[in-house]
Structures are given as structure tokens and as C-alpha cells.
Amino acid sequence: QSVTKTVSSVIIGTAVMRGDFPSIDAPVLSFFDTTKVANIDDRKRRMTVRHLLTMTGGFDWNESLPYTDPRNTATALEESSDWVRFTIDRPMMREPGTQFNYSSGESALLAHIFRKATGKDIEEYGAAHLFRPLGISRWFWKRTPSGTADTEGGLYLEASDLARIWQLFLQRGMWKGQRVVSDDWVRQSVTPAVATGTGPNASRYGLKWWLHPDPLDPAKFVWAGSGFGGQFPVAFPDLDMVVVFNGWNIAGGKQLAFRAIQGRIARAVVGK
């Protein structure tokens, strides 16, 4: 599910390190034929890849409703025949970079942008420069109706292989003596770029990474992914620990909150 968003960001990081991807501050519209894009205004012209990675693109997008509700913009996206076109044509709601607004469409754009930037499919590139170095040999990546990789929620991985990616970040981008992503990309990814809510305990968001207050030291963060139904990889930097949950809790009912789970695990490890 949406842990795919985080993995897609990691693959972009490998391409940035290798010099195959331009600056993430490049305008999004530079990867499109603007004569064929609807609702262009100055705000859309100022939108960059970094804004997509931090969920601050500024599109008119409402993903706060249940996914069974047809008014949910992501539901309309998945019913469309071209997810990239559906998203880039959306009108703008606010200035890019000013506010977090969860948007699967912004992540769907990354597959198109990656191919335009590198000339390579993001799955093929990720297989060569992320999965293979980490020893990941089994995966499935769903495609959208127009053929692009589903970078908003379509990647299937074994839990142990997903843990490797989170461990890679604990190791600052190194794996068995080989640099897979740069230390700078790791730092940018897990540095808070925007608050996802209000209040001192609100989570932050990096480059497609959820940053939750560390249950043992709220001044620090744990690094997580979050996928619909209970897909939760999380790294505890101070404990040098990675934990992966891969549930499928979609039927409702009472469930323990992910933040509470993190707290129980961390306190159990340190004996508190």
C-alpha cells in the first residue's frame, strides 16, 4: 500500500546520487507538455518535485474521506484511465510548500517524472540500484491503467525485504560496504519538512517518510512508512532497531494505534 510512496522516494534518492535524476527542486511542469495540462496558474508553475515528495504540492485534493466514498479524490483517481493526467490536471488550492495535504496523486506523478528525468522505468531502475544491492529478489509492482508503475501504493515486498530498506537508512545509505543512497539523501528524507497536524506531538513528514515523535525522547523522531490496512515499517535510530508490521486490518473494529504500538515496543526493549 502507501509504504510504496516511501520506497519510491528511496529509488529517486539512488538516482540523485548516481547523477541520473535532476535536482528535486526542478519544476514539476518541466516534465510535461504544458500545452496539454489543464488548470495551469502561477502556483502550479512554482510546484517542484520536492513539493510532491513532501505532500505540499498544493493541488485541490481531499483524501480525508473513506476510500469507499466517491468524493474521495484518490478514489476518483483510481477509477480514471490515466492517473498521471488526472492528477496534473487538478486545479490548485494553495501555494506549493505551505501546507501538508495527503495526496496519493502527488505520489502517482513520480513514476511519470522519473521516466522523463532518467529515461528509465522506476521499477527497472529500483531493481538494479536498490533491490539488487540489498539482496531483494522477489517483488511485484502493480501498474496503473496507462502502464506506469503505481508509485502511490502498488509495490509488494516480503516483510524481511522491506526491513532491509529501513535498515539501509539506519546505516546512512551503506549496505555491506557499498553506498546505495547518499548520506545527504538519508538526512533530507528523515529531516522534518512539514508538520502533518497541529500540536507539539504532531507527526512530521520528510521526503515521503513519516516522522513520529520518539516514544522515549519526544524531541527526536522514529522513521516510518504507513500503508492502508496496517503496513508499518519503522526504524528506531537510537535503538538501532527496525520493526515491520504487515497486517490487513480493513474490516473496522477496535485496533491499537500505531503510535501506541511504537511506545510499547520501545519501552519493552529498554526495560521500562
mmCIF file of C-alpha atoms in Angstrom, residues 18-264:
data_model
loop_
_atom_site.group_PDB
_atom_site.id
_atom_site.type_symbol
_atom_site.label_atom_id
_atom_site.label_comp_id
_atom_site.label_asym_id
_atom_site.label_seq_id
_atom_site.Cartn_x
_atom_site.Cartn_y
_atom_site.Cartn_z
ATOM 1 C CA ARG A 18 24.166 8.462 -9.337
ATOM 2 C CA GLY A 19 23.580 11.717 -11.239
ATOM 3 C CA ASP A 20 20.663 10.289 -13.222
ATOM 4 C CA PHE A 21 17.951 12.487 -11.707
ATOM 5 C CA PRO A 22 17.994 16.311 -11.745
ATOM 6 C CA SER A 23 17.565 18.461 -8.673
ATOM 7 C CA ILE A 24 14.356 17.718 -6.797
ATOM 8 C CA ASP A 25 13.802 21.460 -6.868
ATOM 9 C CA ALA A 26 13.061 21.187 -10.603
ATOM 10 C CA PRO A 27 9.565 22.423 -11.553
ATOM 11 C CA VAL A 28 7.029 19.631 -11.971
ATOM 12 C CA LEU A 29 5.744 21.182 -15.199
ATOM 13 C CA SER A 30 9.207 20.844 -16.764
ATOM 14 C CA PHE A 31 8.400 17.126 -17.143
ATOM 15 C CA PHE A 32 5.145 17.774 -19.027
ATOM 16 C CA ASP A 33 3.946 19.248 -22.299
ATOM 17 C CA THR A 34 2.290 22.302 -20.788
ATOM 18 C CA THR A 35 0.098 22.799 -23.860
ATOM 19 C CA LYS A 36 -1.763 19.676 -22.731
ATOM 20 C CA VAL A 37 -2.042 20.415 -18.984
ATOM 21 C CA ALA A 38 -5.243 21.907 -17.592
ATOM 22 C CA ASN A 39 -5.660 24.493 -14.846
ATOM 23 C CA ILE A 40 -2.165 25.962 -15.111
ATOM 24 C CA ASP A 41 -1.576 29.008 -12.967
ATOM 25 C CA ASP A 42 1.470 30.569 -11.292
ATOM 26 C CA ARG A 43 1.123 28.259 -8.301
ATOM 27 C CA LYS A 44 1.277 25.163 -10.480
ATOM 28 C CA ARG A 45 4.289 26.635 -12.286
ATOM 29 C CA ARG A 46 6.055 27.033 -8.923
ATOM 30 C CA MET A 47 5.360 23.454 -7.826
ATOM 31 C CA THR A 48 8.556 21.345 -7.636
ATOM 32 C CA VAL A 49 9.392 17.668 -7.236
ATOM 33 C CA ARG A 50 10.361 18.431 -3.632
ATOM 34 C CA HIS A 51 6.799 19.615 -3.020
ATOM 35 C CA LEU A 52 5.485 16.285 -4.317
ATOM 36 C CA LEU A 53 7.891 14.397 -2.055
ATOM 37 C CA THR A 54 6.716 16.361 0.994
ATOM 38 C CA MET A 55 2.985 16.256 0.177
ATOM 39 C CA THR A 56 2.861 20.038 -0.139
ATOM 40 C CA GLY A 57 2.085 20.285 -3.865
ATOM 41 C CA GLY A 58 -0.978 22.444 -3.326
ATOM 42 C CA PHE A 59 -3.475 20.568 -5.511
ATOM 43 C CA ASP A 60 -7.201 20.661 -4.802
ATOM 44 C CA TRP A 61 -7.279 17.186 -3.249
ATOM 45 C CA ASN A 62 -9.384 15.608 -0.488
ATOM 46 C CA GLU A 63 -8.192 12.188 0.671
ATOM 47 C CA SER A 64 -9.579 12.536 4.192
ATOM 48 C CA LEU A 65 -12.857 10.766 3.376
ATOM 49 C CA PRO A 66 -13.241 6.955 3.490
ATOM 50 C CA TYR A 67 -11.922 5.318 0.323
ATOM 51 C CA THR A 68 -15.387 3.875 -0.194
ATOM 52 C CA ASP A 69 -16.699 7.434 -0.600
ATOM 53 C CA PRO A 70 -16.722 8.517 -4.289
ATOM 54 C CA ARG A 71 -15.967 12.087 -3.152
ATOM 55 C CA ASN A 72 -12.521 10.942 -2.031
ATOM 56 C CA THR A 73 -10.180 12.297 -4.711
ATOM 57 C CA ALA A 74 -7.937 9.223 -4.538
ATOM 58 C CA THR A 75 -10.946 7.022 -5.256
ATOM 59 C CA ALA A 76 -11.679 9.089 -8.363
ATOM 60 C CA LEU A 77 -8.003 8.820 -9.303
ATOM 61 C CA GLU A 78 -8.088 5.024 -9.207
ATOM 62 C CA GLU A 79 -11.272 4.986 -11.288
ATOM 63 C CA SER A 80 -9.634 7.091 -14.010
ATOM 64 C CA SER A 81 -7.861 5.673 -17.065
ATOM 65 C CA ASP A 82 -4.767 7.849 -16.644
ATOM 66 C CA TRP A 83 -3.672 8.603 -13.090
ATOM 67 C CA VAL A 84 -0.908 10.998 -14.142
ATOM 68 C CA ARG A 85 -3.229 13.044 -16.337
ATOM 69 C CA PHE A 86 -5.951 13.041 -13.671
ATOM 70 C CA THR A 87 -3.554 14.490 -11.101
ATOM 71 C CA ILE A 88 -1.588 17.037 -13.119
ATOM 72 C CA ASP A 89 -4.855 18.479 -14.480
ATOM 73 C CA ARG A 90 -6.274 19.107 -10.998
ATOM 74 C CA PRO A 91 -6.794 22.760 -10.086
ATOM 75 C CA MET A 92 -4.611 24.254 -7.383
ATOM 76 C CA MET A 93 -5.903 25.019 -3.898
ATOM 77 C CA ARG A 94 -2.907 26.694 -2.250
ATOM 78 C CA GLU A 95 0.665 27.833 -2.744
ATOM 79 C CA PRO A 96 3.055 24.853 -3.010
ATOM 80 C CA GLY A 97 5.195 24.228 0.047
ATOM 81 C CA THR A 98 2.877 25.923 2.520
ATOM 82 C CA GLN A 99 0.778 23.078 3.939
ATOM 83 C CA PHE A 100 0.809 19.287 4.213
ATOM 84 C CA ASN A 101 -2.141 17.690 2.438
ATOM 85 C CA TYR A 102 -2.089 13.927 1.976
ATOM 86 C CA SER A 103 -2.382 13.227 -1.756
ATOM 87 C CA SER A 104 -1.791 9.871 -3.418
ATOM 88 C CA GLY A 105 -1.937 11.662 -6.748
ATOM 89 C CA GLU A 106 1.241 13.581 -5.983
ATOM 90 C CA SER A 107 2.993 10.238 -5.494
ATOM 91 C CA ALA A 108 1.467 8.823 -8.697
ATOM 92 C CA LEU A 109 3.133 11.638 -10.635
ATOM 93 C CA LEU A 110 6.571 10.397 -9.581
ATOM 94 C CA ALA A 111 6.513 7.390 -11.939
ATOM 95 C CA HIS A 112 5.989 9.689 -14.939
ATOM 96 C CA ILE A 113 8.549 12.219 -13.729
ATOM 97 C CA PHE A 114 11.131 9.505 -13.080
ATOM 98 C CA ARG A 115 10.869 8.152 -16.616
ATOM 99 C CA LYS A 116 11.055 11.638 -18.138
ATOM 100 C CA ALA A 117 14.048 12.534 -15.975
ATOM 101 C CA THR A 118 16.071 9.337 -16.355
ATOM 102 C CA GLY A 119 14.705 7.621 -19.447
ATOM 103 C CA LYS A 120 14.174 4.545 -17.247
ATOM 104 C CA ASP A 121 11.157 2.898 -15.637
ATOM 105 C CA ILE A 122 11.262 3.407 -11.864
ATOM 106 C CA GLU A 123 10.745 -0.315 -11.186
ATOM 107 C CA GLU A 124 13.549 -1.350 -13.515
ATOM 108 C CA TYR A 125 15.865 1.265 -12.048
ATOM 109 C CA GLY A 126 14.937 0.311 -8.496
ATOM 110 C CA ALA A 127 15.584 -3.358 -9.264
ATOM 111 C CA ALA A 128 19.115 -2.569 -10.435
ATOM 112 C CA HIS A 129 20.147 0.090 -7.942
ATOM 113 C CA LEU A 130 18.144 -0.606 -4.764
ATOM 114 C CA PHE A 131 16.724 -4.137 -4.695
ATOM 115 C CA ARG A 132 19.729 -5.992 -6.129
ATOM 116 C CA PRO A 133 22.341 -4.375 -3.832
ATOM 117 C CA LEU A 134 20.145 -5.218 -0.823
ATOM 118 C CA GLY A 135 19.649 -8.826 -1.926
ATOM 119 C CA ILE A 136 15.933 -8.364 -2.677
ATOM 120 C CA SER A 137 14.959 -10.818 -5.406
ATOM 121 C CA ARG A 138 11.177 -11.227 -5.081
ATOM 122 C CA TRP A 139 8.637 -8.426 -5.525
ATOM 123 C CA PHE A 140 5.619 -7.405 -7.572
ATOM 124 C CA TRP A 141 4.838 -3.850 -8.656
ATOM 125 C CA LYS A 142 1.326 -3.189 -9.884
ATOM 126 C CA ARG A 143 0.798 -0.984 -12.938
ATOM 127 C CA THR A 144 -1.744 1.784 -13.480
ATOM 128 C CA PRO A 145 -4.173 1.624 -16.436
ATOM 129 C CA SER A 146 -1.807 3.763 -18.546
ATOM 130 C CA GLY A 147 1.158 1.481 -17.813
ATOM 131 C CA THR A 148 3.162 3.474 -15.279
ATOM 132 C CA ALA A 149 4.304 1.817 -12.057
ATOM 133 C CA ASP A 150 1.849 2.506 -9.240
ATOM 134 C CA THR A 151 4.127 4.661 -7.085
ATOM 135 C CA GLU A 152 1.319 5.603 -4.725
ATOM 136 C CA GLY A 153 0.526 2.102 -3.478
ATOM 137 C CA GLY A 154 1.301 -0.829 -5.778
ATOM 138 C CA LEU A 155 4.539 -2.428 -4.545
ATOM 139 C CA TYR A 156 4.506 -5.862 -2.880
ATOM 140 C CA LEU A 157 7.542 -6.933 -0.818
ATOM 141 C CA GLU A 158 8.318 -9.556 1.793
ATOM 142 C CA ALA A 159 8.356 -8.041 5.296
ATOM 143 C CA SER A 160 12.014 -9.046 5.738
ATOM 144 C CA ASP A 161 12.959 -7.311 2.484
ATOM 145 C CA LEU A 162 11.081 -4.164 3.449
ATOM 146 C CA ALA A 163 13.066 -4.207 6.696
ATOM 147 C CA ARG A 164 16.272 -4.150 4.641
ATOM 148 C CA ILE A 165 15.324 -0.783 3.166
ATOM 149 C CA TRP A 166 14.690 0.680 6.618
ATOM 150 C CA GLN A 167 17.962 -0.834 7.871
ATOM 151 C CA LEU A 168 19.724 0.779 4.912
ATOM 152 C CA PHE A 169 18.624 4.148 6.262
ATOM 153 C CA LEU A 170 19.803 3.315 9.777
ATOM 154 C CA GLN A 171 23.169 2.600 8.147
ATOM 155 C CA ARG A 172 23.096 6.021 6.469
ATOM 156 C CA GLY A 173 22.770 4.574 2.978
ATOM 157 C CA MET A 174 25.503 1.921 3.197
ATOM 158 C CA TRP A 175 24.961 -1.823 2.661
ATOM 159 C CA LYS A 176 27.783 -4.356 3.052
ATOM 160 C CA GLY A 177 30.378 -1.750 2.209
ATOM 161 C CA GLN A 178 28.507 -0.396 -0.827
ATOM 162 C CA ARG A 179 26.896 3.026 -0.899
ATOM 163 C CA VAL A 180 23.332 2.672 -2.188
ATOM 164 C CA VAL A 181 21.974 6.141 -1.369
ATOM 165 C CA SER A 182 23.916 9.167 -0.214
ATOM 166 C CA ASP A 183 24.151 10.167 3.427
ATOM 167 C CA ASP A 184 22.727 13.540 2.379
ATOM 168 C CA TRP A 185 19.642 11.901 0.859
ATOM 169 C CA VAL A 186 19.060 9.914 4.052
ATOM 170 C CA ARG A 187 19.409 13.093 6.093
ATOM 171 C CA GLN A 188 16.990 15.042 3.892
ATOM 172 C CA SER A 189 14.496 12.170 3.873
ATOM 173 C CA VAL A 190 14.241 11.932 7.661
ATOM 174 C CA THR A 191 14.503 15.636 8.443
ATOM 175 C CA PRO A 192 11.076 17.148 9.156
ATOM 176 C CA ALA A 193 9.936 19.249 6.208
ATOM 177 C CA VAL A 194 6.363 19.914 7.289
ATOM 178 C CA ALA A 195 4.021 19.177 10.183
ATOM 179 C CA THR A 196 1.163 16.801 9.386
ATOM 180 C CA GLY A 197 -1.064 18.233 12.102
ATOM 181 C CA THR A 198 -1.164 20.710 14.955
ATOM 182 C CA GLY A 199 0.155 20.473 18.497
ATOM 183 C CA PRO A 200 3.565 19.640 19.961
ATOM 184 C CA ASN A 201 3.118 15.874 19.458
ATOM 185 C CA ALA A 202 2.092 16.090 15.809
ATOM 186 C CA SER A 203 3.976 13.886 13.401
ATOM 187 C CA ARG A 204 6.195 15.434 10.767
ATOM 188 C CA TYR A 205 6.842 14.444 7.170
ATOM 189 C CA GLY A 206 10.129 14.264 5.302
ATOM 190 C CA LEU A 207 10.702 13.077 1.726
ATOM 191 C CA LYS A 208 7.830 10.541 1.823
ATOM 192 C CA TRP A 209 8.898 9.436 5.323
ATOM 193 C CA TRP A 210 6.561 9.693 8.324
ATOM 194 C CA LEU A 211 8.462 11.084 11.306
ATOM 195 C CA HIS A 212 6.767 10.339 14.621
ATOM 196 C CA PRO A 213 7.981 11.630 17.997
ATOM 197 C CA ASP A 214 10.262 9.024 19.582
ATOM 198 C CA PRO A 215 8.304 7.485 22.483
ATOM 199 C CA LEU A 216 11.481 7.520 24.618
ATOM 200 C CA ASP A 217 12.522 11.066 23.677
ATOM 201 C CA PRO A 218 9.795 13.188 22.025
ATOM 202 C CA ALA A 219 12.426 15.704 20.905
ATOM 203 C CA LYS A 220 13.629 13.073 18.408
ATOM 204 C CA PHE A 221 11.818 11.048 15.740
ATOM 205 C CA VAL A 222 11.331 7.483 14.610
ATOM 206 C CA TRP A 223 11.221 6.929 10.834
ATOM 207 C CA ALA A 224 8.171 5.165 9.440
ATOM 208 C CA GLY A 225 6.131 4.222 6.433
ATOM 209 C CA SER A 226 2.364 3.924 6.573
ATOM 210 C CA GLY A 227 0.214 1.716 4.382
ATOM 211 C CA PHE A 228 -3.553 1.209 4.370
ATOM 212 C CA GLY A 229 -4.663 -1.771 6.420
ATOM 213 C CA GLY A 230 -1.669 -1.948 8.752
ATOM 214 C CA GLN A 231 1.567 -1.807 6.737
ATOM 215 C CA PHE A 232 4.012 -0.189 9.148
ATOM 216 C CA PRO A 233 7.803 -0.348 8.818
ATOM 217 C CA VAL A 234 9.538 1.782 11.447
ATOM 218 C CA ALA A 235 13.160 2.486 12.378
ATOM 219 C CA PHE A 236 14.166 3.486 15.902
ATOM 220 C CA PRO A 237 17.514 5.266 15.339
ATOM 221 C CA ASP A 238 18.573 5.443 18.996
ATOM 222 C CA LEU A 239 17.827 1.730 19.491
ATOM 223 C CA ASP A 240 19.374 0.653 16.157
ATOM 224 C CA MET A 241 16.174 -1.302 15.563
ATOM 225 C CA VAL A 242 13.795 -1.880 12.664
ATOM 226 C CA VAL A 243 10.322 -3.352 13.113
ATOM 227 C CA VAL A 244 7.895 -4.208 10.281
ATOM 228 C CA PHE A 245 4.153 -4.871 10.620
ATOM 229 C CA ASN A 246 2.192 -6.123 7.623
ATOM 230 C CA GLY A 247 -1.390 -6.535 8.765
ATOM 231 C CA TRP A 248 -4.558 -6.197 6.709
ATOM 232 C CA ASN A 249 -6.992 -4.639 9.156
ATOM 233 C CA ILE A 250 -9.653 -3.294 6.818
ATOM 234 C CA ALA A 251 -12.835 -4.605 8.442
ATOM 235 C CA GLY A 252 -13.018 -1.988 11.173
ATOM 236 C CA GLY A 253 -13.275 -2.707 14.863
ATOM 237 C CA LYS A 254 -11.037 -1.621 17.710
ATOM 238 C CA GLN A 255 -7.328 -1.589 16.917
ATOM 239 C CA LEU A 256 -4.278 -0.483 18.859
ATOM 240 C CA ALA A 257 -2.972 2.784 17.411
ATOM 241 C CA PHE A 258 0.387 2.615 15.657
ATOM 242 C CA ARG A 259 1.847 5.293 17.935
ATOM 243 C CA ALA A 260 0.857 3.181 20.959
ATOM 244 C CA ILE A 261 2.495 0.115 19.407
ATOM 245 C CA GLN A 262 5.723 2.060 18.897
ATOM 246 C CA GLY A 263 5.718 3.109 22.535
ATOM 247 C CA ARG A 264 5.179 -0.420 23.837
#
